[in-house]
CSV table of C-alpha atoms in Angstrom, one decimal:
chain,number,residue,atom,x,y,z
A,1,UNK,CA,164.3,104.4,77.3
A,2,UNK,CA,165.7,104.7,80.6
A,3,UNK,CA,167.3,101.4,80.7
A,4,UNK,CA,168.4,100.4,84.2
A,5,UNK,CA,168.0,102.9,86.3
A,6,UNK,CA,164.5,102.5,86.8
A,7,UNK,CA,162.4,100.0,88.4
A,8,UNK,CA,159.1,100.9,87.6
A,9,UNK,CA,157.3,102.9,84.9
A,10,UNK,CA,155.9,106.3,84.8
A,11,UNK,CA,152.6,106.7,86.8
A,12,UNK,CA,149.5,107.7,84.3
A,13,UNK,CA,149.5,111.1,85.6
A,14,UNK,CA,153.2,111.6,84.9
A,15,UNK,CA,153.1,109.8,81.1
A,16,UNK,CA,150.6,112.2,80.6
A,17,UNK,CA,152.3,115.6,81.6
A,18,UNK,CA,155.7,113.9,80.2
A,19,UNK,CA,154.3,113.4,76.5
A,20,UNK,CA,155.0,116.1,73.9
A,21,UNK,CA,154.1,113.8,70.9
A,22,UNK,CA,150.3,115.6,70.4
A,23,UNK,CA,152.3,118.8,69.6
A,24,UNK,CA,155.9,117.5,68.5
A,25,UNK,CA,154.9,115.0,65.7
A,26,UNK,CA,155.0,117.8,63.6
A,27,UNK,CA,158.7,117.5,63.6
A,28,UNK,CA,158.4,114.5,61.7
A,29,UNK,CA,160.2,115.4,58.9
A,30,UNK,CA,163.0,117.6,60.2
A,31,UNK,CA,163.5,114.3,62.6
A,32,UNK,CA,164.3,112.1,59.8
A,33,UNK,CA,166.2,114.7,57.8
A,34,UNK,CA,168.4,115.2,61.0
A,35,UNK,CA,168.6,111.3,61.8
A,36,UNK,CA,170.0,110.7,57.9
A,37,UNK,CA,172.2,113.5,58.6
A,38,UNK,CA,173.7,112.0,61.3
A,39,UNK,CA,173.7,108.5,60.6
A,40,UNK,CA,175.6,109.6,56.7
A,41,UNK,CA,178.2,111.5,59.2
A,42,UNK,CA,178.7,108.7,61.3
A,43,UNK,CA,179.6,106.2,58.2
A,44,UNK,CA,181.8,108.8,57.3
A,45,UNK,CA,183.5,109.1,60.0
A,46,UNK,CA,183.9,105.3,60.6
A,47,UNK,CA,181.9,105.2,63.8
A,48,UNK,CA,179.1,102.5,62.4
A,49,UNK,CA,179.1,100.7,59.0
A,50,UNK,CA,178.0,101.6,55.4
A,51,UNK,CA,175.6,98.4,56.2
A,52,UNK,CA,174.0,100.0,58.8
A,53,UNK,CA,173.8,103.2,57.8
A,54,UNK,CA,172.0,101.9,54.5
A,55,UNK,CA,169.7,99.8,56.9
A,56,UNK,CA,168.8,103.0,59.1
A,57,UNK,CA,167.9,104.7,55.4
A,58,UNK,CA,165.4,101.9,54.4
A,59,UNK,CA,163.7,102.3,57.8
A,60,UNK,CA,163.4,105.9,57.9
A,61,UNK,CA,162.0,106.0,54.2
A,62,UNK,CA,159.3,103.4,55.4
A,63,UNK,CA,158.7,105.5,58.6
A,64,UNK,CA,158.4,108.6,55.8
A,65,UNK,CA,155.8,106.8,54.0
A,66,UNK,CA,154.1,105.1,57.1
A,67,UNK,CA,153.5,108.9,58.6
A,68,UNK,CA,152.7,110.6,55.1
A,69,UNK,CA,150.0,107.8,54.4
A,70,UNK,CA,148.4,108.0,57.8
A,71,UNK,CA,149.2,104.7,58.7
A,72,UNK,CA,152.3,105.5,61.4
A,73,UNK,CA,151.2,104.7,65.4
A,74,UNK,CA,152.0,107.7,67.8
A,75,UNK,CA,152.4,106.5,71.2
A,76,UNK,CA,152.2,108.5,74.2
A,77,UNK,CA,154.1,106.4,76.2
A,78,UNK,CA,157.0,107.1,73.9
A,79,UNK,CA,156.8,110.5,74.7
A,80,UNK,CA,158.5,112.5,71.7
A,81,UNK,CA,158.6,112.5,68.1
A,82,UNK,CA,162.1,111.4,68.5
A,83,UNK,CA,161.3,108.3,70.4
A,84,UNK,CA,158.6,107.1,68.4
A,85,UNK,CA,160.4,107.0,65.3
A,86,UNK,CA,163.2,105.5,66.8
A,87,UNK,CA,161.0,102.6,68.2
A,88,UNK,CA,159.4,102.2,64.6
A,89,UNK,CA,163.0,102.1,63.1
A,90,UNK,CA,164.0,99.4,65.5
A,91,UNK,CA,160.9,97.3,64.8
A,92,UNK,CA,161.7,97.7,61.1
A,93,UNK,CA,165.6,97.3,61.0
A,94,UNK,CA,166.5,95.8,64.4
A,95,UNK,CA,169.9,96.4,65.7
A,96,UNK,CA,171.4,98.9,63.3
A,97,UNK,CA,168.3,101.6,65.1
A,98,UNK,CA,170.1,101.7,68.0
A,99,UNK,CA,173.4,102.5,66.6
A,100,UNK,CA,171.8,105.9,65.1
A,101,UNK,CA,172.0,107.8,68.7
A,102,UNK,CA,175.5,106.9,68.5
A,103,UNK,CA,177.1,110.5,69.8
A,104,UNK,CA,173.6,111.7,70.0
A,105,UNK,CA,171.0,113.5,72.7
A,106,UNK,CA,167.6,114.0,72.4
A,107,UNK,CA,168.8,117.7,73.4
A,108,UNK,CA,170.5,118.5,70.3
A,109,UNK,CA,168.0,116.0,68.5
A,110,UNK,CA,165.1,118.5,69.3
A,111,UNK,CA,167.1,122.1,69.1
A,112,UNK,CA,168.0,121.0,65.4
A,113,UNK,CA,164.6,120.0,64.7
A,114,UNK,CA,163.0,123.0,66.3
A,115,UNK,CA,165.5,125.3,64.2
A,116,UNK,CA,164.7,123.7,60.5
A,117,UNK,CA,161.3,124.0,61.4
A,118,UNK,CA,161.3,127.7,62.6
A,119,UNK,CA,163.5,128.3,59.4
A,120,UNK,CA,161.1,126.8,56.8
A,121,UNK,CA,158.6,128.8,58.8
A,122,UNK,CA,160.6,131.9,57.8
A,123,UNK,CA,160.6,131.2,54.6
A,124,UNK,CA,156.9,130.3,54.2
A,125,UNK,CA,155.7,133.5,56.1
A,126,UNK,CA,158.0,135.5,53.6
A,127,UNK,CA,156.1,134.1,50.9
A,128,UNK,CA,152.8,134.9,52.4
A,129,UNK,CA,153.9,138.4,53.0
A,130,UNK,CA,155.0,139.2,49.7
A,131,UNK,CA,151.8,137.8,48.2
A,132,UNK,CA,149.8,140.4,50.5
A,133,UNK,CA,152.3,143.0,49.2
A,134,UNK,CA,151.7,142.3,45.6
A,135,UNK,CA,148.0,142.5,46.2
A,136,UNK,CA,148.1,145.7,47.8
A,137,UNK,CA,150.9,147.3,45.3
A,138,UNK,CA,148.2,146.3,42.9
A,139,UNK,CA,145.1,147.7,44.5
A,140,UNK,CA,147.4,151.1,45.1
A,141,UNK,CA,148.1,151.1,41.2
A,142,UNK,CA,144.4,151.0,40.6
A,143,UNK,CA,143.3,153.4,43.0
A,144,UNK,CA,146.1,156.2,42.8
A,145,UNK,CA,143.8,158.8,42.1
A,146,UNK,CA,141.1,157.6,43.9
A,147,UNK,CA,140.6,160.3,47.2
A,148,UNK,CA,140.0,159.2,50.5
A,149,UNK,CA,139.8,161.4,53.8
A,150,UNK,CA,143.4,160.6,55.6
A,151,UNK,CA,142.7,160.6,59.2
A,152,UNK,CA,144.7,161.8,62.8
A,153,UNK,CA,143.2,160.7,66.2
A,154,UNK,CA,140.1,158.7,63.4
A,155,UNK,CA,139.1,162.2,62.7
A,156,UNK,CA,139.4,163.9,59.2
A,157,UNK,CA,142.5,165.6,58.6
A,158,UNK,CA,143.9,166.1,55.2
A,159,UNK,CA,142.9,163.9,51.7
A,160,UNK,CA,145.1,161.3,50.7
A,161,UNK,CA,144.6,158.4,48.0
A,162,UNK,CA,143.3,155.2,48.5
A,163,UNK,CA,146.4,153.7,46.4
A,164,UNK,CA,148.9,155.9,49.3
A,165,UNK,CA,147.1,154.5,52.2
A,166,UNK,CA,147.7,150.7,50.4
A,167,UNK,CA,151.3,151.6,49.8
A,168,UNK,CA,151.7,152.6,53.7
A,169,UNK,CA,151.2,148.7,54.5
A,170,UNK,CA,153.5,147.5,51.6
A,171,UNK,CA,156.6,149.3,53.4
A,172,UNK,CA,155.4,147.6,56.8
A,173,UNK,CA,155.0,144.2,55.6
A,174,UNK,CA,158.3,144.7,53.8
A,175,UNK,CA,159.8,145.2,57.5
A,176,UNK,CA,158.1,142.1,58.8
A,177,UNK,CA,159.9,140.6,55.8
A,178,UNK,CA,163.2,141.5,56.7
A,179,UNK,CA,162.3,141.0,60.6
A,180,UNK,CA,161.7,137.2,59.5
A,181,UNK,CA,164.9,137.1,57.2
A,182,UNK,CA,167.1,138.2,59.9
A,183,UNK,CA,165.5,135.9,62.4
A,184,UNK,CA,166.4,133.1,59.4
A,185,UNK,CA,170.3,134.2,59.3
A,186,UNK,CA,170.5,134.0,63.1
A,187,UNK,CA,168.6,130.5,63.6
A,188,UNK,CA,170.5,129.1,60.9
A,189,UNK,CA,173.4,127.4,63.2
A,190,UNK,CA,173.3,123.4,63.7
A,191,UNK,CA,173.2,122.4,67.5
A,192,UNK,CA,173.8,118.9,66.2
A,193,UNK,CA,176.7,117.0,67.8
A,194,UNK,CA,176.4,119.2,71.1
A,195,UNK,CA,175.0,115.7,72.2
A,196,UNK,CA,173.2,116.1,76.0
A,197,UNK,CA,175.2,119.1,77.0
A,198,UNK,CA,178.8,118.7,77.0
A,199,UNK,CA,179.5,117.6,73.2
A,200,UNK,CA,180.9,114.2,72.5
A,201,UNK,CA,184.0,111.9,72.9
A,202,UNK,CA,183.5,110.3,69.5
A,203,UNK,CA,185.3,111.9,66.5
A,204,UNK,CA,182.2,113.3,64.4
A,205,UNK,CA,182.0,115.7,61.8
A,206,UNK,CA,179.7,118.7,62.9
A,207,UNK,CA,180.4,120.4,60.0
A,208,UNK,CA,179.6,117.9,57.9
A,209,UNK,CA,176.0,117.6,59.5
A,210,UNK,CA,175.5,121.3,59.7
A,211,UNK,CA,176.3,121.1,55.7
A,212,UNK,CA,173.8,118.4,55.0
A,213,UNK,CA,170.8,120.1,56.7
A,214,UNK,CA,171.6,123.5,55.1
A,215,UNK,CA,173.2,125.2,58.0
A,216,UNK,CA,175.6,128.0,57.5
A,217,UNK,CA,177.8,126.5,60.5
A,218,UNK,CA,177.8,124.3,63.8
A,219,UNK,CA,177.3,126.1,66.7
A,220,UNK,CA,180.5,127.0,68.6
A,221,UNK,CA,179.3,126.2,72.0
A,222,UNK,CA,177.7,123.1,73.2
A,223,UNK,CA,175.6,124.4,76.2
A,224,UNK,CA,174.3,127.0,74.0
A,225,UNK,CA,173.5,124.9,71.4
A,226,UNK,CA,170.9,122.8,73.5
A,227,UNK,CA,169.6,125.5,75.5
A,228,UNK,CA,169.1,128.6,73.3
A,229,UNK,CA,165.2,129.2,72.4
A,230,UNK,CA,165.7,132.9,71.5
A,231,UNK,CA,165.6,131.9,67.8
A,232,UNK,CA,161.9,131.0,68.5
A,233,UNK,CA,161.2,134.2,70.7
A,234,UNK,CA,163.0,136.2,67.6
A,235,UNK,CA,160.8,134.3,65.3
A,236,UNK,CA,157.5,135.0,67.9
A,237,UNK,CA,158.9,138.9,68.1
A,238,UNK,CA,158.8,139.1,64.5
A,239,UNK,CA,155.5,137.2,64.4
A,240,UNK,CA,154.0,140.0,66.6
A,241,UNK,CA,154.9,142.9,65.3
A,242,UNK,CA,153.5,141.7,61.7
A,243,UNK,CA,150.3,140.5,63.4
A,244,UNK,CA,149.7,143.8,64.8
A,245,UNK,CA,150.3,145.4,61.7
A,246,UNK,CA,147.6,142.7,60.3
A,247,UNK,CA,145.4,143.9,63.0
A,248,UNK,CA,145.8,147.7,62.2
A,249,UNK,CA,144.6,147.0,58.4
A,250,UNK,CA,141.7,144.8,60.0
A,251,UNK,CA,140.7,147.5,61.9
A,252,UNK,CA,140.5,149.8,59.3
A,253,UNK,CA,138.6,147.0,56.5
A,254,UNK,CA,136.1,146.7,59.9
A,255,UNK,CA,135.6,150.5,59.9
A,256,UNK,CA,135.7,151.1,56.2
A,257,UNK,CA,133.0,148.0,55.8
A,258,UNK,CA,130.4,149.5,58.2
A,259,UNK,CA,127.2,151.4,56.9
A,260,UNK,CA,128.3,154.9,58.2
A,261,UNK,CA,131.7,154.8,56.0
A,262,UNK,CA,130.8,152.5,53.4
A,263,UNK,CA,134.4,153.0,51.8
A,264,UNK,CA,134.8,149.1,50.9
A,265,UNK,CA,132.4,145.9,50.5
A,266,UNK,CA,134.0,142.8,51.4
A,267,UNK,CA,133.0,140.1,49.0
A,268,UNK,CA,130.9,137.2,50.5
A,269,UNK,CA,134.0,134.9,50.5
A,270,UNK,CA,135.1,137.0,53.5
A,271,UNK,CA,132.0,137.7,55.3
A,272,UNK,CA,129.5,136.1,57.3
A,273,UNK,CA,125.7,137.0,58.1
A,274,UNK,CA,123.6,136.9,61.1
A,275,UNK,CA,121.3,134.3,62.4
A,276,UNK,CA,118.7,136.7,63.5
A,277,UNK,CA,119.5,140.0,61.3
A,278,UNK,CA,118.9,138.8,57.8
A,279,UNK,CA,120.4,142.4,56.7
A,280,UNK,CA,123.9,141.7,58.1
A,281,UNK,CA,126.9,141.4,56.3
A,282,UNK,CA,129.7,141.2,59.1
A,283,UNK,CA,133.2,141.3,58.5
A,284,UNK,CA,134.4,138.5,60.3
A,285,UNK,CA,137.6,137.5,58.4
A,286,UNK,CA,138.9,140.7,59.4
A,287,UNK,CA,137.5,140.6,63.0
A,288,UNK,CA,139.3,137.3,63.4
A,289,UNK,CA,142.7,139.0,62.4
A,290,UNK,CA,142.5,141.6,64.4
A,291,UNK,CA,141.6,139.3,67.6
A,292,UNK,CA,144.5,136.5,66.2
A,293,UNK,CA,147.3,139.6,66.7
A,294,UNK,CA,146.3,139.2,70.8
A,295,UNK,CA,146.9,135.1,70.6
A,296,UNK,CA,150.3,135.8,68.8
A,297,UNK,CA,151.6,138.2,71.3
A,298,UNK,CA,150.6,135.7,73.9
A,299,UNK,CA,152.4,133.4,72.4
A,300,UNK,CA,155.4,135.4,72.5
A,301,UNK,CA,155.1,136.2,76.2
A,302,UNK,CA,154.4,132.8,77.3
A,303,UNK,CA,157.7,131.8,75.5
A,304,UNK,CA,159.7,134.3,77.2
A,305,UNK,CA,158.3,133.5,80.8
A,306,UNK,CA,158.9,130.2,80.0
A,307,UNK,CA,162.2,130.8,79.4
A,308,UNK,CA,163.2,133.9,81.6
A,309,UNK,CA,164.1,131.6,84.5
A,310,UNK,CA,166.1,128.5,83.1
A,311,UNK,CA,169.4,128.0,84.1
A,312,UNK,CA,171.9,126.4,81.6
A,313,UNK,CA,171.5,124.0,79.9
A,314,UNK,CA,168.4,121.7,79.0
A,315,UNK,CA,165.3,121.8,81.1
A,316,UNK,CA,161.8,120.1,80.9
A,317,UNK,CA,160.3,123.6,80.4
A,318,UNK,CA,161.6,123.7,77.1
A,319,UNK,CA,159.2,121.6,75.9
A,320,UNK,CA,156.6,124.0,76.2
A,321,UNK,CA,158.1,126.0,73.4
A,322,UNK,CA,156.8,124.2,70.2
A,323,UNK,CA,153.1,124.4,70.8
A,324,UNK,CA,153.2,128.3,71.3
A,325,UNK,CA,155.6,128.8,68.1
A,326,UNK,CA,153.3,126.4,66.1
A,327,UNK,CA,150.5,128.1,67.3
A,328,UNK,CA,151.3,131.3,66.7
A,329,UNK,CA,153.2,130.8,63.3
A,330,UNK,CA,149.7,128.9,62.3
A,331,UNK,CA,147.9,132.0,63.4
A,332,UNK,CA,149.6,134.3,61.2
A,333,UNK,CA,150.1,132.0,58.1
A,334,UNK,CA,146.4,132.1,58.2
A,335,UNK,CA,145.9,135.8,58.8
A,336,UNK,CA,148.2,136.5,55.7
A,337,UNK,CA,146.1,134.3,53.4
A,338,UNK,CA,142.6,135.8,54.5
A,339,UNK,CA,144.0,139.4,54.4
A,340,UNK,CA,145.7,139.1,51.0
A,341,UNK,CA,142.2,137.3,50.1
A,342,UNK,CA,139.9,140.3,51.2
A,343,UNK,CA,142.7,143.0,50.0
A,344,UNK,CA,142.2,141.3,46.4
A,345,UNK,CA,138.6,140.7,46.5
A,346,UNK,CA,137.0,144.0,48.2
A,347,UNK,CA,135.4,146.6,46.1
A,348,UNK,CA,136.0,150.5,46.5
A,349,UNK,CA,133.2,152.4,46.7
A,350,UNK,CA,134.8,155.7,45.0
A,351,UNK,CA,132.1,158.2,45.6
A,352,UNK,CA,131.8,157.4,49.3
A,353,UNK,CA,135.6,158.0,49.6
A,354,UNK,CA,135.8,161.4,47.9
A,355,UNK,CA,132.6,162.5,49.6
A,356,UNK,CA,133.9,162.0,52.8
A,357,UNK,CA,137.4,163.5,51.9
A,358,UNK,CA,135.4,166.8,50.8
A,359,UNK,CA,133.9,167.2,54.3
A,360,UNK,CA,135.5,168.0,57.9
A,361,UNK,CA,137.4,170.7,56.7
A,362,UNK,CA,139.9,168.2,55.3
A,363,UNK,CA,141.7,171.3,52.8
A,364,UNK,CA,142.4,173.7,55.8
A,365,UNK,CA,146.0,172.7,55.9
A,366,UNK,CA,146.0,173.6,51.9
A,367,UNK,CA,144.4,177.2,53.0
A,368,UNK,CA,147.2,177.7,55.6
A,369,UNK,CA,149.9,176.8,53.3
A,370,UNK,CA,148.3,178.9,50.2
A,371,UNK,CA,148.6,181.9,53.1
A,372,UNK,CA,151.9,181.8,53.6
A,373,UNK,CA,153.2,181.1,49.6
A,374,UNK,CA,150.7,183.9,48.5
A,375,UNK,CA,150.5,186.7,51.3
A,376,UNK,CA,153.7,185.9,52.9
A,377,UNK,CA,152.4,184.9,56.3
A,378,UNK,CA,154.2,183.5,59.1
A,379,UNK,CA,152.3,180.0,59.4
A,380,UNK,CA,151.7,180.6,62.4
A,381,UNK,CA,149.4,183.4,61.6
A,382,UNK,CA,148.3,181.4,58.6
A,383,UNK,CA,147.0,178.8,61.3
A,384,UNK,CA,144.9,181.4,62.9
A,385,UNK,CA,143.3,182.8,59.9
A,386,UNK,CA,142.3,179.4,58.7
A,387,UNK,CA,141.4,178.2,61.8
A,388,UNK,CA,138.8,181.5,62.0
A,389,UNK,CA,137.4,180.5,58.6
A,390,UNK,CA,136.9,177.1,60.0
A,391,UNK,CA,135.2,178.2,62.5
A,392,UNK,CA,133.1,180.5,60.1
A,393,UNK,CA,132.1,177.6,58.1
A,394,UNK,CA,131.1,175.2,60.9
A,395,UNK,CA,128.9,178.1,61.8
A,396,UNK,CA,127.5,178.1,58.6
A,397,UNK,CA,127.2,174.4,58.3
A,398,UNK,CA,129.3,174.3,55.5
A,399,UNK,CA,132.7,173.1,54.1
A,400,UNK,CA,135.3,175.9,53.5
A,401,UNK,CA,135.0,175.9,49.7
A,402,UNK,CA,131.3,176.8,49.9
A,403,UNK,CA,132.4,180.0,51.7
A,404,UNK,CA,131.9,183.1,49.6
A,405,UNK,CA,135.3,185.3,48.9
A,406,UNK,CA,133.7,187.9,51.0
A,407,UNK,CA,133.3,185.9,54.0
A,408,UNK,CA,136.9,185.0,53.7
A,409,UNK,CA,138.0,188.7,53.0
A,410,UNK,CA,136.4,189.7,56.5
A,411,UNK,CA,138.7,187.3,58.3
A,412,UNK,CA,141.8,188.9,55.9
A,413,UNK,CA,141.2,190.9,53.6
A,414,UNK,CA,144.1,190.4,51.1
A,415,UNK,CA,142.7,187.1,50.3
A,416,UNK,CA,142.1,186.6,46.6
A,417,UNK,CA,140.1,184.8,44.5
A,418,UNK,CA,143.1,181.9,43.7
A,419,UNK,CA,142.5,180.9,47.2
A,420,UNK,CA,139.7,178.5,45.7
A,421,UNK,CA,142.3,177.0,43.4
A,422,UNK,CA,143.6,175.0,46.9
A,423,UNK,CA,140.3,174.2,48.6
A,424,UNK,CA,139.4,171.2,46.1
A,425,UNK,CA,140.4,167.6,47.5
A,426,UNK,CA,141.7,167.2,43.8
A,427,UNK,CA,144.2,169.7,44.4
A,428,UNK,CA,144.7,169.0,47.3
A,429,UNK,CA,146.4,165.5,46.8
A,430,UNK,CA,147.7,166.5,43.2
A,431,UNK,CA,149.9,169.0,45.2
A,432,UNK,CA,151.5,166.9,47.7
A,433,UNK,CA,154.6,166.1,45.4
A,434,UNK,CA,157.1,165.7,48.0
A,435,UNK,CA,158.7,162.1,48.3
A,436,UNK,CA,156.4,159.5,49.7
A,437,UNK,CA,153.5,161.8,49.2
A,438,UNK,CA,149.9,161.3,48.1
A,439,UNK,CA,150.3,162.9,44.6
A,440,UNK,CA,148.5,160.1,42.5
A,441,UNK,CA,151.8,160.0,40.4
A,442,UNK,CA,153.7,159.7,43.5
A,443,UNK,CA,152.0,156.8,43.5
A,444,UNK,CA,151.6,155.3,40.4
A,445,UNK,CA,155.3,155.3,40.6
A,446,UNK,CA,155.8,153.4,43.8
A,447,UNK,CA,153.1,151.0,43.1
A,448,UNK,CA,155.1,150.0,40.0
A,449,UNK,CA,158.4,150.1,41.9
A,450,UNK,CA,156.8,148.0,44.6
A,451,UNK,CA,155.3,145.6,41.6
A,452,UNK,CA,158.6,145.2,39.5
A,453,UNK,CA,160.7,144.2,43.3
A,454,UNK,CA,158.2,142.0,44.4
A,455,UNK,CA,158.0,140.6,40.7
A,456,UNK,CA,161.7,140.6,40.4
A,457,UNK,CA,162.6,138.5,44.0
A,458,UNK,CA,159.8,135.9,43.0
A,459,UNK,CA,158.0,136.8,46.1
């Protein structure tokens, strides 16, 4: 492919380090789409003949069929997907294949292919996130009044509902979808026609190829068009944040499914056993989701580190952008599918959740709030009184509702029997009626809103 500049071929080591076909062969659909758009534009501008473009299209259709059927022979000697397709096209149609690369370089070709692939990845991840949101919102509606402990510092804090907890992740994943949608908007500009780095002297129509490939517009600077990879970095940045959210939920599933918590039971579909301990049921799917977050974050870091020292325009270093991107998006897509399956199929242990919520003095804040409302105490004084009552209950080995009125009055004489109305976990969650709070009616409304919104968008 190097023409007359070189008198000998590359060494075996050079060929091995230079080849990317094992990675970028995934871009074959995008490469064929870009070639079709480019050929049609060249014919429309009179740069190649209609007969040439017809032959090119015929050859690309055959190549498409060969790759789909698995009969296409990929060659490392041809380096990448672009040259593999071009070489096969020449075998099929002869001379017209050589005219396809007029006014085009592999630099703008790969940038175009990669943007098309990343655009589709944004769409696919958005769909997968919508499915996970639906699973969580459905669970939220089913468990709007299923009481569980809410934690801070992994210590029992205040009672919440399992439905409220699920909706927290619906909100997180909504922001993830927004990040992927934003990334898609920014990447949707066409590099095709920028050629190697400076543009071309041929009278091409970059707007036509941009429209044909579904881009909003051609990129305005040819140097930027071939050298920019921030679109991939932004995609992996969104993926890393999303993977972190999945990892947090996975960690909770690991904790909740332990014998010490027994809040949930994972289905057999998403669990494994032990080779030596027959009693074990391990949450391996959740653990692997947790682990893959590190892998995805590492892919983002690798991409950024590769890019950070590159001058304009194209450098061969950029060949290393696709493996990290493909790996991260594959890992995230798998995690989303696994997490959706886990949420849809897990069993919720309501009694265990309720018992845990009722322990650990989880209604202490409700007691302090009652002292403020009923007795007019400043909150800091109410906090002090409540702390003394917690210490008393802890010393007795009981929870706050188990204290007698006399014991409570020994700390503050003005307390009445009405205080017991706020010490149950049911009353605690029912009282949290502020917008965004855990009151069951709030949770039902939010779950219904989300399910309606998700259905309305077709997600």
